[in-house]
XYZ file of N, CA and C in Angstrom:
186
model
N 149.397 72.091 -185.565
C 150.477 71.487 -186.291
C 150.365 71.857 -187.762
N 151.194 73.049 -188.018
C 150.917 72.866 -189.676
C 151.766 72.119 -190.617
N 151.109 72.054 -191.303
C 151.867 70.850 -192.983
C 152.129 71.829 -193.698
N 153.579 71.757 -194.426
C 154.092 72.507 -195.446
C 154.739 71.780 -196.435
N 154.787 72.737 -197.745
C 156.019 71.687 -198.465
C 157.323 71.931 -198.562
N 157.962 70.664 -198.311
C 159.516 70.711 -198.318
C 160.449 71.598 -199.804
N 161.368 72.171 -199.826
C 162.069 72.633 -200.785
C 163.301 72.629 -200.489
N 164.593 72.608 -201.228
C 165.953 73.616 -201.297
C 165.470 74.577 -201.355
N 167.260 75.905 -201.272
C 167.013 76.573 -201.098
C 166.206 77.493 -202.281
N 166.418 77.189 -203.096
C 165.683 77.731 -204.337
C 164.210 77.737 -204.173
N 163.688 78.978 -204.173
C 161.740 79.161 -204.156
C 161.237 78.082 -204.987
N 161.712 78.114 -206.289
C 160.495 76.794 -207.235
C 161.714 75.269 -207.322
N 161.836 74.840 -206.475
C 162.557 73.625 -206.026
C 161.416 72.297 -205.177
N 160.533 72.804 -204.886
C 159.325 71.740 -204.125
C 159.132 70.734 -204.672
N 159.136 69.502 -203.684
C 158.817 68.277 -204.203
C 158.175 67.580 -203.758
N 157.725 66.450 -203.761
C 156.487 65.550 -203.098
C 156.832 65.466 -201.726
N 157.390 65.711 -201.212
C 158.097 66.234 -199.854
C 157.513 66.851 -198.620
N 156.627 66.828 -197.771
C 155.604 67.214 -196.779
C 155.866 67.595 -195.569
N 156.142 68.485 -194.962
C 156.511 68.241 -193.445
C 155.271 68.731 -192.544
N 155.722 68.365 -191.268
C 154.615 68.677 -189.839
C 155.327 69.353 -189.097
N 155.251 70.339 -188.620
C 155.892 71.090 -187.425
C 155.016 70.724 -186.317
N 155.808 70.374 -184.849
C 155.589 69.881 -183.736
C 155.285 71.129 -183.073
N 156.445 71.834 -183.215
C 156.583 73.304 -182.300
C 156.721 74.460 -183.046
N 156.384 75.352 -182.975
C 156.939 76.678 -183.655
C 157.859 76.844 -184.422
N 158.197 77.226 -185.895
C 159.454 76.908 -186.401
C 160.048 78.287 -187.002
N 160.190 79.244 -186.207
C 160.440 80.423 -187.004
C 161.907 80.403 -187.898
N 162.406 79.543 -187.721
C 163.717 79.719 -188.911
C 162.872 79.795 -190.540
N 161.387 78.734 -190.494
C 160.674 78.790 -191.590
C 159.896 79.431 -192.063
N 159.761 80.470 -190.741
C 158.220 81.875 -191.689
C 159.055 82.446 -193.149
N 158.000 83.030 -193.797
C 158.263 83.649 -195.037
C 159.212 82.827 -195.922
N 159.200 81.729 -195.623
C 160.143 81.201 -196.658
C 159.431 79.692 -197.340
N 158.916 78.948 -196.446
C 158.022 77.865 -196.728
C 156.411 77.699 -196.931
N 156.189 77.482 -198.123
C 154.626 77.429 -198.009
C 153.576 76.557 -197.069
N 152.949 76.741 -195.846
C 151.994 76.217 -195.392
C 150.472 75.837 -195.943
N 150.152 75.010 -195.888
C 149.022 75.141 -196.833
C 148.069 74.259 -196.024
N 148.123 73.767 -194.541
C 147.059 72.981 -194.173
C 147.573 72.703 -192.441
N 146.293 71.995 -191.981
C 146.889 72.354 -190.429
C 146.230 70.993 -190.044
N 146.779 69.779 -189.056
C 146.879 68.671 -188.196
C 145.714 69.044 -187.552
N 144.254 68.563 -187.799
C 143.405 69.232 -187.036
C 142.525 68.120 -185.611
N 142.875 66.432 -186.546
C 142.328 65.636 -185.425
C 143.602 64.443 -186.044
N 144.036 63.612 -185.116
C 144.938 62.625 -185.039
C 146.617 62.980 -184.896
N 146.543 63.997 -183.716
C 148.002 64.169 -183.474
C 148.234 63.483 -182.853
N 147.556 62.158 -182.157
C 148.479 61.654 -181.048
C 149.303 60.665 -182.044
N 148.765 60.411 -183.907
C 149.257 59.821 -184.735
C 150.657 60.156 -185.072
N 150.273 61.478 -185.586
C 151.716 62.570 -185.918
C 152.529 62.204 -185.292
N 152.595 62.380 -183.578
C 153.490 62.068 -182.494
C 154.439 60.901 -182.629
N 154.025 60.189 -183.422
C 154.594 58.712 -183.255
C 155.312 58.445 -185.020
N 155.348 59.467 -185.834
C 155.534 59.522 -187.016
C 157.080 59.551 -186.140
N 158.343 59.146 -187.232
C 159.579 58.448 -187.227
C 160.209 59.706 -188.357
N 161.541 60.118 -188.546
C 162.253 60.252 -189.546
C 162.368 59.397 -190.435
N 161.998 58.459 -191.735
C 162.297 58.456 -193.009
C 160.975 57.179 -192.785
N 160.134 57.175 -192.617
C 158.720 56.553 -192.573
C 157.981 57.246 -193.547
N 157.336 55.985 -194.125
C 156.457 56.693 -195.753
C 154.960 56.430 -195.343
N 154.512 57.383 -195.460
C 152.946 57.708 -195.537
C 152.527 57.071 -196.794
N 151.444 56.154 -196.549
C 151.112 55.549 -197.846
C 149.622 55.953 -198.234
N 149.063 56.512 -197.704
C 147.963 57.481 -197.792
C 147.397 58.549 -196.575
N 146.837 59.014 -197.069
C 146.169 60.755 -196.620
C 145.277 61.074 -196.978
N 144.134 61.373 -196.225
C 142.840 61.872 -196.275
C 143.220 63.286 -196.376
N 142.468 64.185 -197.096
C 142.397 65.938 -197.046
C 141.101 66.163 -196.835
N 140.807 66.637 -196.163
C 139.591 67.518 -196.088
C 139.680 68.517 -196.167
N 138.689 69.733 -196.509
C 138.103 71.032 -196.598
C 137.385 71.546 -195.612
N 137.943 72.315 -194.764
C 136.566 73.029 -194.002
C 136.592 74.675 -194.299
């Protein structure tokens, strides 16, 4: 599952804005920056809603 950040169509338009892809999203290669990948708690993701606010997030490094 990767995490990217949301934008318009404009390249430097990004905003605190986060998404998760479920499935494959090729309308978004080369155009959206990915920068991290869903590595343990998808059965969490799964249950994430359209306009539900994340009120914190762990990042890790591996």
């Amino acid at each position: 599952m990767p995490v990217g950040m949301a934008r318009s169509q404009s390249p430097d338009s990004a905003t605190s804005q986060f998404y998760i892809t479920l499935a494959p999203q090729p309308s978004l290669d080369n155009s959206y920056a990915v920068f991290g990948q869903v590595v343990e708690g998808q059965d969490v993701v799964s249950k994430i809603i359209q306009g539900d606010t994340v009120l914190s997030i762990t990042i890790d490094e591996q």
